[in-house]
Short mmCIF file of C-alpha atoms in Angstrom, two decimals:
data_model
loop_
_atom_site.label_atom_id
_atom_site.label_comp_id
_atom_site.label_asym_id
_atom_site.label_seq_id
_atom_site.Cartn_x
_atom_site.Cartn_y
_atom_site.Cartn_z
CA UNK A 18 -45.31 -137.42 142.01
CA UNK A 19 -49.02 -137.30 142.75
CA UNK A 20 -51.13 -138.46 139.73
CA UNK A 21 -53.27 -135.32 139.82
CA UNK A 22 -50.14 -133.16 139.85
CA UNK A 23 -48.73 -135.11 136.90
CA UNK A 24 -51.94 -134.63 134.94
CA UNK A 25 -51.87 -130.89 135.66
CA UNK A 26 -48.31 -130.63 134.32
CA UNK A 27 -49.27 -132.56 131.18
CA UNK A 28 -52.25 -130.29 130.56
CA UNK A 29 -50.00 -127.25 130.99
CA UNK A 30 -47.45 -128.66 128.54
CA UNK A 31 -50.14 -129.49 125.99
CA UNK A 32 -51.62 -126.02 126.37
CA UNK A 33 -48.20 -124.46 125.87
CA UNK A 34 -47.60 -126.64 122.81
CA UNK A 35 -50.93 -125.56 121.38
CA UNK A 36 -50.06 -121.89 121.77
CA UNK A 37 -46.67 -122.43 120.13
CA UNK A 38 -48.22 -124.36 117.24
CA UNK A 39 -50.69 -121.57 116.62
CA UNK A 40 -47.80 -119.07 116.55
CA UNK A 41 -45.51 -121.15 114.36
CA UNK A 42 -44.41 -119.73 111.01
CA UNK A 43 -45.80 -121.92 108.22
CA UNK A 44 -42.70 -121.26 106.08
CA UNK A 45 -39.55 -121.45 108.26
CA UNK A 46 -41.23 -123.15 111.28
CA UNK A 47 -39.91 -120.57 113.73
CA UNK A 48 -42.12 -120.33 116.83
CA UNK A 49 -43.28 -117.21 118.66
CA UNK A 50 -44.84 -116.63 122.07
CA UNK A 51 -47.33 -114.10 120.73
CA UNK A 52 -49.29 -113.86 117.52
CA UNK A 53 -48.26 -110.25 117.04
CA UNK A 54 -44.63 -111.40 116.92
CA UNK A 55 -45.48 -113.92 114.20
CA UNK A 56 -47.22 -111.19 112.18
CA UNK A 57 -44.19 -108.93 112.47
CA UNK A 58 -41.96 -111.81 111.41
CA UNK A 59 -44.07 -112.38 108.29
CA UNK A 60 -44.05 -108.65 107.58
CA UNK A 61 -40.24 -108.46 107.37
CA UNK A 62 -39.25 -111.96 106.18
CA UNK A 63 -40.99 -111.97 102.76
CA UNK A 64 -41.60 -115.71 102.77
CA UNK A 65 -43.06 -116.99 99.52
CA UNK A 66 -43.53 -120.01 97.26
CA UNK A 67 -40.31 -118.99 95.49
CA UNK A 68 -38.02 -119.83 98.42
CA UNK A 69 -36.06 -123.12 98.30
CA UNK A 70 -38.07 -125.79 100.16
CA UNK A 71 -37.11 -129.01 101.90
CA UNK A 72 -38.76 -131.88 100.03
CA UNK A 73 -39.11 -133.84 103.28
CA UNK A 74 -40.50 -131.55 105.98
CA UNK A 75 -41.63 -128.64 103.79
CA UNK A 76 -39.51 -126.00 105.53
CA UNK A 77 -38.70 -122.99 103.37
CA UNK A 78 -35.20 -121.50 103.45
CA UNK A 79 -33.86 -118.17 102.25
CA UNK A 80 -31.16 -119.76 100.08
CA UNK A 81 -30.03 -123.14 98.80
CA UNK A 82 -27.03 -122.89 101.13
CA UNK A 83 -29.43 -122.60 104.07
CA UNK A 84 -31.39 -125.58 102.73
CA UNK A 85 -28.15 -127.57 102.39
CA UNK A 86 -27.31 -126.81 106.04
CA UNK A 87 -30.79 -127.95 107.04
CA UNK A 88 -30.28 -131.26 105.22
CA UNK A 89 -26.60 -132.13 105.66
CA UNK A 90 -25.01 -129.25 107.56
CA UNK A 91 -23.24 -129.30 110.94
CA UNK A 92 -26.58 -129.49 112.79
CA UNK A 93 -29.11 -130.96 110.34
CA UNK A 94 -32.64 -132.02 111.16
CA UNK A 95 -32.20 -135.72 111.95
CA UNK A 96 -35.14 -137.14 109.98
CA UNK A 97 -34.47 -134.93 106.96
CA UNK A 98 -30.80 -135.88 106.98
CA UNK A 99 -31.64 -139.59 107.10
CA UNK A 100 -33.98 -139.41 104.10
CA UNK A 101 -31.67 -137.10 102.15
CA UNK A 102 -28.66 -139.37 102.61
CA UNK A 103 -30.73 -142.19 101.13
CA UNK A 104 -32.39 -140.49 98.15
CA UNK A 105 -31.48 -136.80 97.98
CA UNK A 106 -29.58 -135.17 95.10
CA UNK A 107 -26.51 -133.29 96.38
CA UNK A 108 -26.62 -130.89 93.41
CA UNK A 109 -30.24 -129.70 93.07
CA UNK A 110 -31.19 -130.81 96.64
CA UNK A 111 -34.38 -132.50 95.40
CA UNK A 112 -35.70 -135.70 96.98
CA UNK A 113 -36.26 -138.67 94.68
CA UNK A 114 -38.71 -141.54 95.13
CA UNK A 115 -36.03 -144.22 95.59
CA UNK A 116 -32.24 -144.73 95.58
CA UNK A 117 -32.55 -146.17 92.06
CA UNK A 118 -34.40 -143.05 90.86
CA UNK A 119 -31.69 -140.96 92.52
CA UNK A 120 -28.92 -142.68 90.56
CA UNK A 121 -30.78 -142.13 87.29
CA UNK A 122 -31.46 -138.49 88.21
CA UNK A 123 -27.89 -137.64 89.19
CA UNK A 124 -26.55 -138.94 85.88
CA UNK A 125 -28.48 -136.05 84.29
CA UNK A 126 -28.19 -133.51 87.10
CA UNK A 127 -24.40 -133.63 87.32
CA UNK A 128 -23.07 -131.85 84.25
CA UNK A 129 -19.66 -131.77 82.63
CA UNK A 130 -17.54 -128.93 81.35
CA UNK A 131 -18.92 -127.34 78.17
CA UNK A 132 -17.20 -127.76 74.82
CA UNK A 133 -18.40 -126.19 71.61
CA UNK A 134 -16.07 -128.13 69.33
CA UNK A 135 -14.25 -126.44 66.45
CA UNK A 136 -16.14 -123.18 66.91
CA UNK A 137 -14.99 -123.08 70.53
CA UNK A 138 -11.35 -123.52 69.50
CA UNK A 139 -11.68 -120.80 66.86
CA UNK A 140 -13.13 -118.51 69.51
CA UNK A 141 -10.06 -119.08 71.63
CA UNK A 142 -8.06 -117.54 68.81
CA UNK A 143 -10.27 -114.46 68.95
CA UNK A 144 -11.79 -114.67 65.46
CA UNK A 145 -15.52 -115.08 66.24
CA UNK A 146 -16.37 -111.38 66.44
CA UNK A 147 -19.41 -111.03 64.16
CA UNK A 148 -22.23 -110.26 66.61
CA UNK A 149 -25.49 -110.11 64.68
CA UNK A 150 -28.47 -108.20 66.05
CA UNK A 151 -30.88 -110.29 64.00
CA UNK A 152 -30.21 -113.44 66.06
CA UNK A 153 -33.86 -113.67 67.04
CA UNK A 154 -33.52 -116.97 68.88
CA UNK A 155 -31.09 -115.46 71.39
CA UNK A 156 -33.64 -114.18 73.92
CA UNK A 157 -31.26 -114.74 76.86
CA UNK A 158 -27.47 -114.51 76.60
CA UNK A 159 -24.57 -114.98 79.01
CA UNK A 160 -21.55 -112.68 79.09
CA UNK A 161 -18.14 -113.09 80.71
CA UNK A 162 -14.87 -111.15 80.55
CA UNK A 163 -11.24 -111.77 81.40
CA UNK A 164 -9.19 -108.91 82.74
CA UNK A 165 -5.58 -107.85 82.39
CA UNK A 166 -3.92 -105.31 84.69
CA UNK A 167 -3.32 -101.61 84.17
CA UNK A 168 -1.87 -98.82 86.28
CA UNK A 169 1.55 -98.57 87.85
CA UNK A 170 1.11 -101.73 89.93
CA UNK A 171 -1.04 -103.69 87.47
CA UNK A 172 -4.01 -103.85 89.83
CA UNK A 173 -6.45 -101.89 87.64
CA UNK A 174 -8.77 -104.32 85.81
CA UNK A 175 -8.95 -103.81 82.04
CA UNK A 176 -11.18 -105.97 79.86
CA UNK A 177 -9.04 -107.84 77.33
CA UNK A 178 -11.25 -110.76 76.33
CA UNK A 179 -15.01 -111.21 76.14
CA UNK A 180 -17.42 -113.99 75.30
CA UNK A 181 -21.20 -114.08 74.75
CA UNK A 182 -23.21 -117.30 74.30
CA UNK A 183 -26.86 -118.16 73.78
CA UNK A 184 -29.03 -120.57 75.78
CA UNK A 185 -27.74 -123.54 73.81
CA UNK A 186 -24.11 -122.68 74.65
CA UNK A 187 -23.39 -121.56 71.09
CA UNK A 188 -20.85 -118.75 70.84
CA UNK A 189 -22.34 -115.50 69.55
CA UNK A 190 -19.31 -113.32 70.17
CA UNK A 191 -15.80 -114.09 71.40
CA UNK A 192 -12.99 -111.62 70.87
CA UNK A 193 -9.92 -110.03 72.33
CA UNK A 194 -10.41 -106.40 73.33
CA UNK A 195 -7.88 -103.60 73.07
CA UNK A 196 -8.09 -101.56 76.31
CA UNK A 197 -7.97 -97.76 76.30
CA UNK A 198 -5.13 -97.73 78.85
CA UNK A 199 -1.73 -99.35 78.64
CA UNK A 200 -1.48 -102.90 79.98
CA UNK A 201 1.18 -103.35 82.68
CA UNK A 202 0.33 -106.91 83.75
CA UNK A 203 -1.08 -109.47 81.33
CA UNK A 204 -1.76 -111.96 84.16
CA UNK A 205 -0.74 -114.72 81.78
CA UNK A 206 -0.97 -117.50 84.39
CA UNK A 207 -4.76 -117.09 84.56
CA UNK A 208 -5.68 -115.28 81.31
CA UNK A 209 -3.29 -116.86 78.79
CA UNK A 210 -3.15 -113.46 77.06
CA UNK A 211 0.05 -112.23 75.40
CA UNK A 212 0.83 -108.70 74.14
CA UNK A 213 0.54 -109.73 70.47
CA UNK A 214 -3.06 -110.91 71.04
CA UNK A 215 -4.17 -107.35 71.82
CA UNK A 216 -2.08 -105.52 69.24
CA UNK A 217 -4.73 -105.68 66.52
CA UNK A 218 -7.71 -106.48 68.77
CA UNK A 219 -11.08 -104.76 68.50
CA UNK A 220 -11.08 -101.39 70.36
CA UNK A 221 -13.10 -101.20 73.57
CA UNK A 222 -15.44 -98.51 72.22
CA UNK A 223 -16.28 -100.67 69.20
CA UNK A 224 -16.97 -103.70 71.42
CA UNK A 225 -19.13 -101.65 73.78
CA UNK A 226 -21.27 -100.27 70.95
CA UNK A 227 -21.66 -103.68 69.32
CA UNK A 228 -22.78 -105.35 72.58
CA UNK A 229 -25.12 -102.50 73.52
CA UNK A 230 -26.92 -102.73 70.17
CA UNK A 231 -27.13 -106.51 70.40
CA UNK A 232 -28.62 -106.51 73.89
CA UNK A 233 -31.19 -103.81 73.19
CA UNK A 234 -32.13 -105.65 69.97
CA UNK A 235 -33.54 -102.58 68.27
CA UNK A 236 -35.44 -101.38 71.36
CA UNK A 237 -34.53 -97.93 72.80
CA UNK A 238 -32.83 -98.46 76.17
CA UNK A 239 -35.24 -96.11 77.97
CA UNK A 240 -38.24 -98.13 76.74
CA UNK A 241 -37.02 -101.54 77.94
CA UNK A 242 -39.58 -103.24 80.19
CA UNK A 243 -39.09 -105.93 82.86
CA UNK A 244 -41.21 -108.46 80.96
CA UNK A 245 -41.70 -109.10 77.25
CA UNK A 246 -40.30 -106.68 74.68
CA UNK A 247 -37.42 -107.37 72.26
CA UNK A 248 -34.51 -106.58 74.61
CA UNK A 249 -32.46 -109.58 75.68
CA UNK A 250 -31.92 -110.96 79.17
CA UNK A 251 -28.26 -110.62 80.19
CA UNK A 252 -26.80 -113.34 82.42
CA UNK A 253 -23.44 -113.36 84.19
CA UNK A 254 -21.56 -113.42 87.47
CA UNK A 255 -20.41 -110.13 88.96
CA UNK A 256 -21.88 -108.22 86.03
CA UNK A 257 -21.49 -104.86 87.78
CA UNK A 258 -17.73 -105.18 87.45
CA UNK A 259 -17.79 -106.51 83.88
CA UNK A 260 -20.13 -103.77 82.70
CA UNK A 261 -18.09 -101.09 84.42
CA UNK A 262 -14.94 -102.30 82.65
CA UNK A 263 -16.84 -102.39 79.34
CA UNK A 264 -18.38 -98.96 80.00
CA UNK A 265 -21.71 -100.61 79.27
CA UNK A 266 -25.14 -99.56 80.52
CA UNK A 267 -28.14 -101.86 80.65
CA UNK A 268 -31.39 -101.82 82.70
CA UNK A 269 -31.30 -103.84 85.92
CA UNK A 270 -34.69 -105.36 85.08
CA UNK A 271 -33.03 -107.37 82.30
CA UNK A 272 -29.95 -108.49 84.26
CA UNK A 273 -29.69 -111.92 85.93
CA UNK A 274 -26.55 -111.95 88.08
CA UNK A 275 -25.70 -115.26 89.77
CA UNK A 276 -23.58 -113.40 92.36
CA UNK A 277 -26.60 -111.40 93.58
CA UNK A 278 -29.48 -113.86 93.25
CA UNK A 279 -30.70 -114.52 96.85
CA UNK A 280 -31.24 -118.31 96.48
CA UNK A 281 -27.62 -118.70 95.30
CA UNK A 282 -26.02 -116.55 97.99
CA UNK A 283 -24.41 -117.60 101.27
CA UNK A 284 -26.44 -117.78 104.47
CA UNK A 285 -24.55 -114.62 105.49
CA UNK A 286 -26.08 -112.91 102.39
CA UNK A 287 -22.66 -112.58 100.77
CA UNK A 288 -21.92 -113.76 97.24
CA UNK A 289 -20.58 -117.18 96.41
CA UNK A 290 -17.83 -117.48 93.81
CA UNK A 291 -18.77 -118.83 90.39
CA UNK A 292 -16.23 -121.61 90.91
CA UNK A 293 -18.05 -122.71 94.08
CA UNK A 294 -21.53 -122.48 92.54
CA UNK A 295 -20.46 -124.52 89.52
CA UNK A 296 -18.93 -127.25 91.66
CA UNK A 297 -21.81 -127.36 94.17
CA UNK A 298 -24.82 -127.09 91.86
CA UNK A 299 -23.55 -128.34 88.49
CA UNK A 300 -20.97 -130.88 89.65
CA UNK A 301 -17.80 -129.93 87.78
CA UNK A 302 -14.74 -127.65 88.12
CA UNK A 303 -13.96 -124.43 86.27
CA UNK A 304 -11.30 -121.69 86.53
CA UNK A 305 -8.40 -124.08 86.85
CA UNK A 306 -5.15 -122.95 85.22
CA UNK A 307 -5.63 -120.62 82.25
CA UNK A 308 -9.24 -119.48 82.35
CA UNK A 309 -11.57 -119.22 79.37
CA UNK A 310 -14.53 -116.78 79.49
CA UNK A 311 -16.53 -119.34 77.51
CA UNK A 312 -16.46 -121.69 80.52
CA UNK A 313 -17.77 -118.89 82.76
CA UNK A 314 -20.55 -118.13 80.27
CA UNK A 315 -21.61 -121.78 80.15
CA UNK A 316 -21.61 -122.05 83.96
CA UNK A 317 -23.75 -118.93 84.49
CA UNK A 318 -26.17 -119.95 81.73
CA UNK A 319 -26.60 -123.41 83.25
CA UNK A 320 -27.15 -121.97 86.72
CA UNK A 321 -29.68 -119.52 85.32
CA UNK A 322 -31.60 -122.25 83.48
CA UNK A 323 -31.60 -124.47 86.55
CA UNK A 324 -33.12 -121.64 88.59
CA UNK A 325 -35.52 -120.65 85.80
CA UNK A 326 -37.03 -124.11 85.58
CA UNK A 327 -37.83 -124.36 89.30
CA UNK A 328 -41.45 -125.52 89.63
CA UNK A 329 -43.18 -122.80 91.65
CA UNK A 330 -46.87 -122.05 92.00
CA UNK A 331 -47.99 -119.35 89.58
CA UNK A 332 -49.16 -116.09 91.18
CA UNK A 333 -50.79 -113.15 89.43
CA UNK A 334 -48.76 -110.65 91.47
CA UNK A 335 -45.65 -112.44 92.78
CA UNK A 336 -43.64 -109.51 94.18
CA UNK A 337 -44.07 -107.68 97.47
CA UNK A 338 -43.44 -104.45 95.55
CA UNK A 339 -46.46 -105.01 93.26
CA UNK A 340 -49.07 -102.37 94.00
CA UNK A 341 -51.70 -105.07 94.57
CA UNK A 342 -49.66 -106.39 97.54
CA UNK A 343 -48.69 -103.14 99.26
CA UNK A 344 -51.36 -103.48 101.97
CA UNK A 345 -50.95 -107.22 102.64
CA UNK A 346 -49.22 -106.58 105.97
CA UNK A 347 -50.20 -102.95 106.53
CA UNK A 348 -50.18 -101.85 110.18
CA UNK A 349 -53.84 -100.83 110.01
CA UNK A 350 -54.68 -104.52 109.36
CA UNK A 351 -52.90 -105.71 112.53
CA UNK A 352 -56.04 -106.99 114.23
CA UNK A 353 -57.20 -108.86 111.14
CA UNK A 354 -53.72 -110.32 110.60
CA UNK A 355 -53.54 -111.61 114.18
CA UNK A 356 -56.77 -113.52 113.63
CA UNK A 357 -55.34 -115.31 110.59
CA UNK A 358 -53.79 -118.76 110.77
CA UNK A 359 -50.08 -119.21 109.93
CA UNK A 360 -51.06 -120.79 106.60
CA UNK A 361 -53.28 -117.82 105.75
CA UNK A 362 -50.45 -115.42 106.56
CA UNK A 363 -48.10 -117.34 104.28
CA UNK A 364 -50.71 -117.30 101.50
CA UNK A 365 -50.64 -113.47 101.35
CA UNK A 366 -46.87 -113.16 101.79
CA UNK A 367 -44.85 -112.28 98.68
CA UNK A 368 -41.20 -112.39 97.64
CA UNK A 369 -38.90 -109.37 97.90
CA UNK A 370 -36.83 -110.51 94.90
CA UNK A 371 -37.64 -111.39 91.30
CA UNK A 372 -37.64 -115.16 90.94
CA UNK A 373 -36.09 -116.32 87.69
CA UNK A 374 -38.85 -118.90 87.23
CA UNK A 375 -40.96 -115.95 86.08
CA UNK A 376 -38.76 -115.68 82.96
CA UNK A 377 -40.03 -119.05 81.76
CA UNK A 378 -43.22 -117.35 80.58
CA UNK A 379 -41.26 -114.99 78.33
CA UNK A 380 -38.29 -117.11 77.19
CA UNK A 381 -39.14 -120.34 75.41
#
């Protein structure tokens, strides 16, 4: 090849690389041929400082599952995989300074199954049913239920056992529940519930009223605000189903559901099971054999706290739905947006979901 021709090709390649670099998303590193395409991508992707980020290359991912694929998936980024294999935590996906620091970190990051001693064993017998509204320290609580079957084929879920714990994994309420309908399948293999356990159990309506009062904490339900206030944060997994079975209403702004939190969902945007999340992010097994709602409460509370203590940059208006951010990517600003650098576009981009790290300001 003629030297002049070779130089021309190199200049063309460098020019093309320069265009691509200028049109490269500063969050997910996706490249676009035109700046207008990058702007549209930023408009609909809602990249933000709250997305899980690779500690090696800085790429932001929609979920921790996507970040895991980036690091150690079927087609990982080679350099990131190499570093992660050497000093990356397989549970929180953070990168440590050295293999020695990693070993020390994982001893604390990998948790074991919760056990609340004698109180826990008493709760298994269904006798810890004194739920006190004046428990001021319980600003965030986790709830879990176990269902028996109703209906002619036993497929209708009926709440027969419920547990509520505080942030320190202390049991606040743990009781058997007497369903309104007749039980046709006790599902003993997974629930451990026998007919005699429900014979004198607390009626569902009584349980529902007691929990409702406890969660609202003296605040009228129609006055509950997203931040601050006396109402408690409710944590769980698949809370829609549990609350439906309990005939319980509670504002969405105070619910933290690990099955619907975007960073904990699959890359396909479907929910992960609590069993999978506990094994992958906490490092131990639950829901083996006869299942205890206390174990589910502990797992969801630990997942919530791990997400809540993520170190993210503080923003005055962190949500895309905040009125102050409604014009960040407005169509009438198209020309101005196309003149911005990728980093400037990322700086004005906001999250489309409420990051649980924002609770750390309200819950000590």
